């Protein structure tokens, strides 16, 4: 067994221990048609991948917990004809030895075997409602088990959402995952630095488009071994930065504008997620600098609170504290800081939250509050983003020199035993460093 399969196998053991008894069914994602007979690039299901490390479509993981504990993979058969056209597939035999499953079978045997495996299991761990196709299959298998009632075979009495158990596990990253996330973060940091230099180098030549800068990201991601962007890149010049999910990326970049880029790569399944905002011409105007320094100060304050024992909302509250005071100082909000926070007036300029869990999914799984409604407590091994910003659309209460400025600064943070580690620290972000990099 390779070192990686030990990591994945230990995740399965952990889940089996939490199930205590019953059967879990975790299918991977389907292949998706983009148009006619062209597919989207295939992306496995994150929960399935977390437990298997197996990247092929048409695969299902089954875990059995109780008197006997075992993990079973159903996957595609070896098929020379299909492999000539589409590429390598492991097949059940090699998948068993390479990935360390107890048993492996052809996916063609799924319908036949699942009702047998489900018989006499007390609980079914399955993510009901996540896929109607799988719901139909699983319900069909359950009905087959129930049909055997008179022969003494019992069906699972309860269905537990297996995602809830896996989510909790995924919130705490292992050293193996942290290493991958560090590498993913480093590739993305390099791409942001590259983009700043690219824009500086191209500036003054007529017409530079947002998509040209996006292309620099793809180049840097792929040449460093990333398999894909982790999400659709936002490359937003000038006023476009005030549209939070802007991704048309097709406008000309103008002298005097800021460029906000929210882009991150995926490396072996793990996302990084960085936003940087910098002047197209390499030099912040006084108004841009004022607002940029404000957002940066709010981000530092937020990162400072991202420590074990603090609650999930502490970084958001710290960022808001700094932003609200800044909005008052810049005459964007009226009244005291407490009244601005209380009334929510700051939301005209800062309308999103300050971060999210990060991992296999860019907005990773995991609850932000417990069942009693209390914020989650940060623990060593959590990974999250810290991403305050401000977005100033033209309005009567906004001084003209601030119009159409959108700024966000986003880093990826690992909570450690003693504080935190900013995984994306290599992406430059101070005014001095950005201007220096763009001049070099
Ligand atoms: N790129 C998505 C986000 O920042 O949440
Ligand atoms: Mn983010
Ligand atoms: Mn982002």
Tab-separated table of C-alpha atoms in Angstrom, residues 86-400:
chain	number	residue	atom	x	y	z
A	86	UNK	CA	-10.408	7.575	-23.158
A	87	UNK	CA	-7.324	6.492	-21.229
A	88	UNK	CA	-6.277	4.302	-18.322
A	89	UNK	CA	-8.694	2.883	-15.786
A	90	UNK	CA	-7.655	0.807	-12.789
A	91	UNK	CA	-10.308	-1.887	-12.821
A	92	UNK	CA	-11.361	-3.605	-9.571
A	93	UNK	CA	-8.263	-5.783	-9.188
A	94	UNK	CA	-5.620	-3.030	-9.344
A	95	UNK	CA	-7.863	-0.605	-7.415
A	96	UNK	CA	-7.919	-3.061	-4.518
A	97	UNK	CA	-4.148	-3.299	-4.146
A	98	UNK	CA	-3.276	0.284	-5.103
A	99	UNK	CA	-5.895	1.964	-2.912
A	100	UNK	CA	-6.127	-0.532	-0.068
A	101	UNK	CA	-9.822	-1.453	-0.157
A	102	UNK	CA	-10.898	-4.693	1.510
A	103	UNK	CA	-12.985	-5.666	-1.490
A	104	UNK	CA	-13.514	-4.279	-4.981
A	105	UNK	CA	-16.114	-5.156	-7.593
A	106	UNK	CA	-17.183	-4.110	-11.034
A	107	UNK	CA	-19.681	-1.241	-11.031
A	108	UNK	CA	-21.841	-3.579	-13.130
A	109	UNK	CA	-22.436	-5.621	-9.949
A	110	UNK	CA	-23.749	-2.711	-7.909
A	111	UNK	CA	-27.485	-3.364	-8.404
A	112	UNK	CA	-27.071	-7.016	-7.651
A	113	UNK	CA	-24.861	-6.657	-4.579
A	114	UNK	CA	-26.223	-3.641	-2.765
A	115	UNK	CA	-29.519	-5.177	-1.610
A	116	UNK	CA	-27.489	-8.088	-0.188
A	117	UNK	CA	-25.016	-5.762	1.554
A	118	UNK	CA	-27.861	-3.668	2.986
A	119	UNK	CA	-29.684	-6.660	4.446
A	120	UNK	CA	-29.614	-6.844	8.273
A	121	UNK	CA	-27.825	-3.516	8.595
A	122	UNK	CA	-29.328	-1.352	11.345
A	123	UNK	CA	-28.577	2.024	9.782
A	124	UNK	CA	-28.084	3.389	6.317
A	125	UNK	CA	-25.590	6.257	6.030
A	126	UNK	CA	-26.436	7.999	2.777
A	127	UNK	CA	-26.828	11.598	1.599
A	128	UNK	CA	-30.529	11.508	0.788
A	129	UNK	CA	-31.537	14.407	-1.463
A	130	UNK	CA	-28.090	15.146	-2.883
A	131	UNK	CA	-28.838	13.374	-6.177
A	132	UNK	CA	-32.252	12.262	-7.380
A	133	UNK	CA	-30.636	9.600	-9.595
A	134	UNK	CA	-28.907	8.007	-6.605
A	135	UNK	CA	-32.006	8.436	-4.421
A	136	UNK	CA	-33.985	6.333	-6.920
A	137	UNK	CA	-31.316	3.615	-6.943
A	138	UNK	CA	-30.930	3.506	-3.160
A	139	UNK	CA	-34.711	3.443	-2.628
A	140	UNK	CA	-34.935	0.573	-5.110
A	141	UNK	CA	-32.286	-1.396	-3.174
A	142	UNK	CA	-34.059	-0.665	0.115
A	143	UNK	CA	-37.319	-1.979	-1.311
A	144	UNK	CA	-35.554	-5.141	-2.460
A	145	UNK	CA	-34.291	-5.699	1.089
A	146	UNK	CA	-37.790	-5.134	2.481
A	147	UNK	CA	-39.173	-7.709	0.056
A	148	UNK	CA	-37.054	-10.285	1.884
A	149	UNK	CA	-38.730	-9.575	5.248
A	150	UNK	CA	-40.455	-12.977	5.314
A	151	UNK	CA	-37.111	-14.739	4.927
A	152	UNK	CA	-35.897	-13.014	8.098
A	153	UNK	CA	-33.786	-10.315	6.434
A	154	UNK	CA	-34.291	-6.867	7.969
A	155	UNK	CA	-33.847	-3.490	6.286
A	156	UNK	CA	-32.045	-0.493	7.849
A	157	UNK	CA	-34.395	1.242	10.273
A	158	UNK	CA	-32.939	4.699	9.923
A	159	UNK	CA	-31.187	6.789	7.330
A	160	UNK	CA	-28.429	9.097	8.559
A	161	UNK	CA	-26.947	11.773	6.293
A	162	UNK	CA	-23.413	10.498	5.822
A	163	UNK	CA	-22.298	13.996	4.811
A	164	UNK	CA	-22.736	15.224	8.381
A	165	UNK	CA	-20.161	12.734	9.639
A	166	UNK	CA	-17.708	13.374	6.801
A	167	UNK	CA	-18.104	17.161	7.131
A	168	UNK	CA	-16.924	17.048	10.734
A	169	UNK	CA	-13.922	14.956	9.717
A	170	UNK	CA	-13.033	17.262	6.809
A	171	UNK	CA	-12.990	20.345	9.059
A	172	UNK	CA	-9.747	19.214	10.685
A	173	UNK	CA	-6.999	18.906	8.106
A	174	UNK	CA	-4.344	16.220	8.460
A	175	UNK	CA	-0.634	16.977	7.900
A	176	UNK	CA	-1.000	15.373	4.441
A	177	UNK	CA	-3.811	17.775	3.558
A	178	UNK	CA	-1.999	20.778	5.028
A	179	UNK	CA	1.030	20.032	2.899
A	180	UNK	CA	-1.146	19.942	-0.212
A	181	UNK	CA	-2.942	23.138	0.767
A	182	UNK	CA	0.386	24.904	1.331
A	183	UNK	CA	1.501	23.876	-2.145
A	184	UNK	CA	-1.816	24.877	-3.688
A	185	UNK	CA	-1.594	28.259	-1.911
A	186	UNK	CA	1.954	28.782	-3.132
A	187	UNK	CA	1.059	28.183	-6.758
A	188	UNK	CA	-1.790	30.667	-6.507
A	189	UNK	CA	0.389	33.215	-4.694
A	190	UNK	CA	2.934	32.954	-7.516
A	191	UNK	CA	0.180	33.485	-10.070
A	192	UNK	CA	-1.004	36.697	-8.376
A	193	UNK	CA	2.552	38.034	-8.297
A	194	UNK	CA	2.963	37.048	-11.932
A	195	UNK	CA	-0.269	38.882	-12.831
A	196	UNK	CA	0.955	42.096	-11.205
A	197	UNK	CA	4.190	41.962	-13.176
A	198	UNK	CA	2.338	41.090	-16.373
A	199	UNK	CA	-0.018	44.045	-16.038
A	200	UNK	CA	2.903	46.363	-15.263
A	201	UNK	CA	4.777	45.080	-18.305
A	202	UNK	CA	1.847	45.387	-20.656
A	203	UNK	CA	0.555	48.698	-19.338
A	204	UNK	CA	0.822	51.619	-21.758
A	205	UNK	CA	0.487	49.311	-24.751
A	206	UNK	CA	-2.918	49.973	-26.257
A	207	UNK	CA	-5.808	47.960	-24.851
A	208	UNK	CA	-5.112	45.280	-22.335
A	209	UNK	CA	-8.140	43.084	-21.573
A	210	UNK	CA	-9.116	41.371	-18.333
A	211	UNK	CA	-9.020	37.974	-20.062
A	212	UNK	CA	-5.341	38.437	-20.918
A	213	UNK	CA	-4.623	38.598	-17.201
A	214	UNK	CA	-6.877	35.578	-16.569
A	215	UNK	CA	-4.755	33.663	-19.102
A	216	UNK	CA	-1.661	34.375	-16.990
A	217	UNK	CA	-3.342	32.603	-14.081
A	218	UNK	CA	-4.204	29.525	-16.117
A	219	UNK	CA	-0.632	29.428	-17.422
A	220	UNK	CA	0.850	29.642	-13.946
A	221	UNK	CA	-1.609	27.113	-12.478
A	222	UNK	CA	-1.048	24.444	-15.116
A	223	UNK	CA	2.690	24.855	-15.442
A	224	UNK	CA	2.952	24.169	-11.707
A	225	UNK	CA	0.941	20.970	-11.775
A	226	UNK	CA	-2.471	22.266	-10.741
A	227	UNK	CA	-5.210	20.378	-12.558
A	228	UNK	CA	-7.761	23.191	-12.653
A	229	UNK	CA	-8.794	26.539	-11.257
A	230	UNK	CA	-10.670	25.884	-8.006
A	231	UNK	CA	-13.472	28.210	-9.136
A	232	UNK	CA	-14.186	30.665	-11.936
A	233	UNK	CA	-11.625	33.461	-11.789
A	234	UNK	CA	-12.827	37.005	-11.154
A	235	UNK	CA	-10.675	39.495	-13.069
A	236	UNK	CA	-12.445	42.780	-12.516
A	237	UNK	CA	-11.052	46.127	-13.638
A	238	UNK	CA	-12.419	49.452	-12.360
A	239	UNK	CA	-16.167	49.465	-11.676
A	240	UNK	CA	-16.426	45.730	-12.407
A	241	UNK	CA	-14.819	45.104	-9.013
A	242	UNK	CA	-18.041	46.346	-7.392
A	243	UNK	CA	-19.889	43.329	-8.827
A	244	UNK	CA	-19.031	40.649	-6.295
A	245	UNK	CA	-19.320	37.650	-8.634
A	246	UNK	CA	-18.173	39.392	-11.831
A	247	UNK	CA	-16.593	36.838	-14.155
A	248	UNK	CA	-17.200	38.027	-17.721
A	249	UNK	CA	-13.531	39.096	-17.660
A	250	UNK	CA	-13.860	40.743	-21.071
A	251	UNK	CA	-13.341	44.468	-20.474
A	252	UNK	CA	-10.431	46.768	-21.250
A	253	UNK	CA	-8.220	47.752	-18.313
A	254	UNK	CA	-7.841	51.502	-18.006
A	255	UNK	CA	-5.116	53.773	-16.679
A	256	UNK	CA	-6.090	54.908	-13.182
A	257	UNK	CA	-8.274	51.902	-12.430
A	258	UNK	CA	-7.740	49.253	-9.802
A	259	UNK	CA	-7.812	45.610	-10.844
A	260	UNK	CA	-9.391	43.117	-8.415
A	261	UNK	CA	-8.476	39.496	-9.051
A	262	UNK	CA	-10.034	36.636	-7.094
A	263	UNK	CA	-8.457	33.467	-8.449
A	264	UNK	CA	-7.152	30.208	-7.017
A	265	UNK	CA	-5.982	26.854	-8.248
A	266	UNK	CA	-6.908	23.319	-7.280
A	267	UNK	CA	-4.044	20.944	-6.558
A	268	UNK	CA	-4.856	17.244	-6.180
A	269	UNK	CA	-8.344	18.257	-5.121
A	270	UNK	CA	-7.369	21.060	-2.719
A	271	UNK	CA	-8.425	24.644	-3.364
A	272	UNK	CA	-6.592	27.860	-2.721
A	273	UNK	CA	-8.457	31.151	-2.837
A	274	UNK	CA	-6.650	34.488	-3.042
A	275	UNK	CA	-7.853	37.985	-3.882
A	276	UNK	CA	-5.490	40.825	-4.618
A	277	UNK	CA	-6.320	44.341	-5.767
A	278	UNK	CA	-3.729	46.547	-7.432
A	279	UNK	CA	-3.503	49.615	-9.688
A	280	UNK	CA	-3.380	48.923	-13.420
A	281	UNK	CA	-0.726	51.622	-13.848
A	282	UNK	CA	1.360	50.376	-10.913
A	283	UNK	CA	0.697	53.323	-8.566
A	284	UNK	CA	-2.215	53.724	-6.130
A	285	UNK	CA	-3.989	57.117	-6.303
A	286	UNK	CA	-4.422	58.810	-2.886
A	287	UNK	CA	-8.088	57.770	-2.673
A	288	UNK	CA	-7.309	54.200	-3.737
A	289	UNK	CA	-4.464	54.038	-1.246
A	290	UNK	CA	-6.665	55.310	1.607
A	291	UNK	CA	-9.269	52.650	1.007
A	292	UNK	CA	-6.707	49.925	0.311
A	293	UNK	CA	-4.878	50.621	3.573
A	294	UNK	CA	-8.215	50.514	5.387
A	295	UNK	CA	-9.128	47.088	3.965
A	296	UNK	CA	-5.617	45.821	4.664
A	297	UNK	CA	-5.796	47.011	8.276
A	298	UNK	CA	-9.152	45.272	8.660
A	299	UNK	CA	-7.668	42.079	7.219
A	300	UNK	CA	-4.699	42.175	9.611
A	301	UNK	CA	-7.097	42.688	12.522
A	302	UNK	CA	-9.202	39.746	11.346
A	303	UNK	CA	-6.197	37.440	10.858
A	304	UNK	CA	-4.972	38.394	14.332
A	305	UNK	CA	-8.159	36.950	15.851
A	306	UNK	CA	-8.046	33.714	13.834
A	307	UNK	CA	-6.678	31.574	16.654
A	308	UNK	CA	-7.660	28.375	18.424
A	309	UNK	CA	-10.383	28.996	20.975
A	310	UNK	CA	-11.787	32.049	19.174
A	311	UNK	CA	-15.220	31.648	17.635
A	312	UNK	CA	-15.920	31.564	13.917
A	313	UNK	CA	-17.304	35.109	13.791
A	314	UNK	CA	-14.373	36.748	15.620
A	315	UNK	CA	-12.428	37.594	12.424
A	316	UNK	CA	-15.581	39.062	10.845
A	317	UNK	CA	-16.245	41.191	13.914
A	318	UNK	CA	-12.626	42.379	13.993
A	319	UNK	CA	-12.723	43.332	10.310
A	320	UNK	CA	-16.051	45.135	10.723
A	321	UNK	CA	-14.718	47.111	13.654
A	322	UNK	CA	-11.877	48.539	11.579
A	323	UNK	CA	-13.978	49.049	8.442
A	324	UNK	CA	-16.812	50.823	10.253
A	325	UNK	CA	-14.406	53.320	11.831
A	326	UNK	CA	-12.740	53.859	8.446
A	327	UNK	CA	-16.071	54.463	6.726
A	328	UNK	CA	-16.815	57.130	9.330
A	329	UNK	CA	-13.356	58.710	8.940
A	330	UNK	CA	-13.814	58.865	5.153
A	331	UNK	CA	-17.293	60.394	5.577
A	332	UNK	CA	-18.980	57.404	4.010
A	333	UNK	CA	-20.990	56.625	7.158
A	334	UNK	CA	-22.380	58.972	9.810
A	335	UNK	CA	-22.539	58.548	13.582
A	336	UNK	CA	-20.495	56.560	16.058
A	337	UNK	CA	-18.812	53.250	15.275
A	338	UNK	CA	-21.275	51.435	17.505
A	339	UNK	CA	-24.241	53.007	15.758
A	340	UNK	CA	-22.834	52.156	12.306
A	341	UNK	CA	-22.311	48.551	13.395
A	342	UNK	CA	-25.716	48.426	15.072
A	343	UNK	CA	-27.649	49.921	12.160
A	344	UNK	CA	-25.735	47.936	9.536
A	345	UNK	CA	-25.074	51.135	7.535
A	346	UNK	CA	-21.644	49.719	6.638
A	347	UNK	CA	-23.416	47.140	4.448
A	348	UNK	CA	-23.721	49.694	1.644
A	349	UNK	CA	-19.947	49.241	1.226
A	350	UNK	CA	-19.226	45.845	2.783
A	351	UNK	CA	-22.038	43.389	2.163
A	352	UNK	CA	-20.390	39.980	2.424
A	353	UNK	CA	-18.886	37.988	5.249
A	354	UNK	CA	-15.185	37.801	6.015
A	355	UNK	CA	-14.458	34.191	5.111
A	356	UNK	CA	-15.396	30.554	4.769
A	357	UNK	CA	-13.895	27.135	5.403
A	358	UNK	CA	-11.469	26.051	2.697
A	359	UNK	CA	-10.352	22.585	1.599
A	360	UNK	CA	-11.401	20.149	-1.095
A	361	UNK	CA	-14.181	22.606	-1.909
A	362	UNK	CA	-13.430	26.300	-2.115
A	363	UNK	CA	-16.420	26.891	0.155
A	364	UNK	CA	-15.586	23.813	2.140
A	365	UNK	CA	-17.957	21.665	4.132
A	366	UNK	CA	-18.479	22.149	7.836
A	367	UNK	CA	-20.950	23.969	10.033
A	368	UNK	CA	-20.383	27.550	11.149
A	369	UNK	CA	-22.691	27.201	14.151
A	370	UNK	CA	-23.525	24.318	16.455
A	371	UNK	CA	-27.065	23.027	16.975
A	372	UNK	CA	-27.643	25.490	19.817
A	373	UNK	CA	-26.823	28.354	17.449
A	374	UNK	CA	-23.365	29.132	18.897
A	375	UNK	CA	-20.534	29.975	16.523
A	376	UNK	CA	-18.080	27.165	15.829
A	377	UNK	CA	-14.867	27.397	17.836
A	378	UNK	CA	-11.668	27.583	15.785
A	379	UNK	CA	-9.331	24.623	16.299
A	380	UNK	CA	-5.820	23.778	15.162
A	381	UNK	CA	-6.190	22.112	11.761
A	382	UNK	CA	-9.050	24.325	10.521
A	383	UNK	CA	-8.408	26.159	7.260
A	384	UNK	CA	-10.358	29.254	6.307
A	385	UNK	CA	-10.174	32.379	4.207
A	386	UNK	CA	-9.995	35.917	5.563
A	387	UNK	CA	-11.314	38.277	2.915
A	388	UNK	CA	-12.632	41.698	3.891
A	389	UNK	CA	-13.298	44.296	1.220
A	390	UNK	CA	-15.151	47.463	0.311
A	391	UNK	CA	-17.155	48.288	-2.777
A	392	UNK	CA	-18.122	51.872	-3.550
A	393	UNK	CA	-20.670	52.338	-6.288
A	394	UNK	CA	-21.544	55.901	-7.337
A	395	UNK	CA	-24.083	57.345	-4.873
A	396	UNK	CA	-25.030	60.722	-3.415
A	397	UNK	CA	-23.450	59.882	-0.063
A	398	UNK	CA	-20.145	58.767	-1.607
A	399	UNK	CA	-17.455	61.406	-2.384
A	400	UNK	CA	-16.726	61.306	-6.106
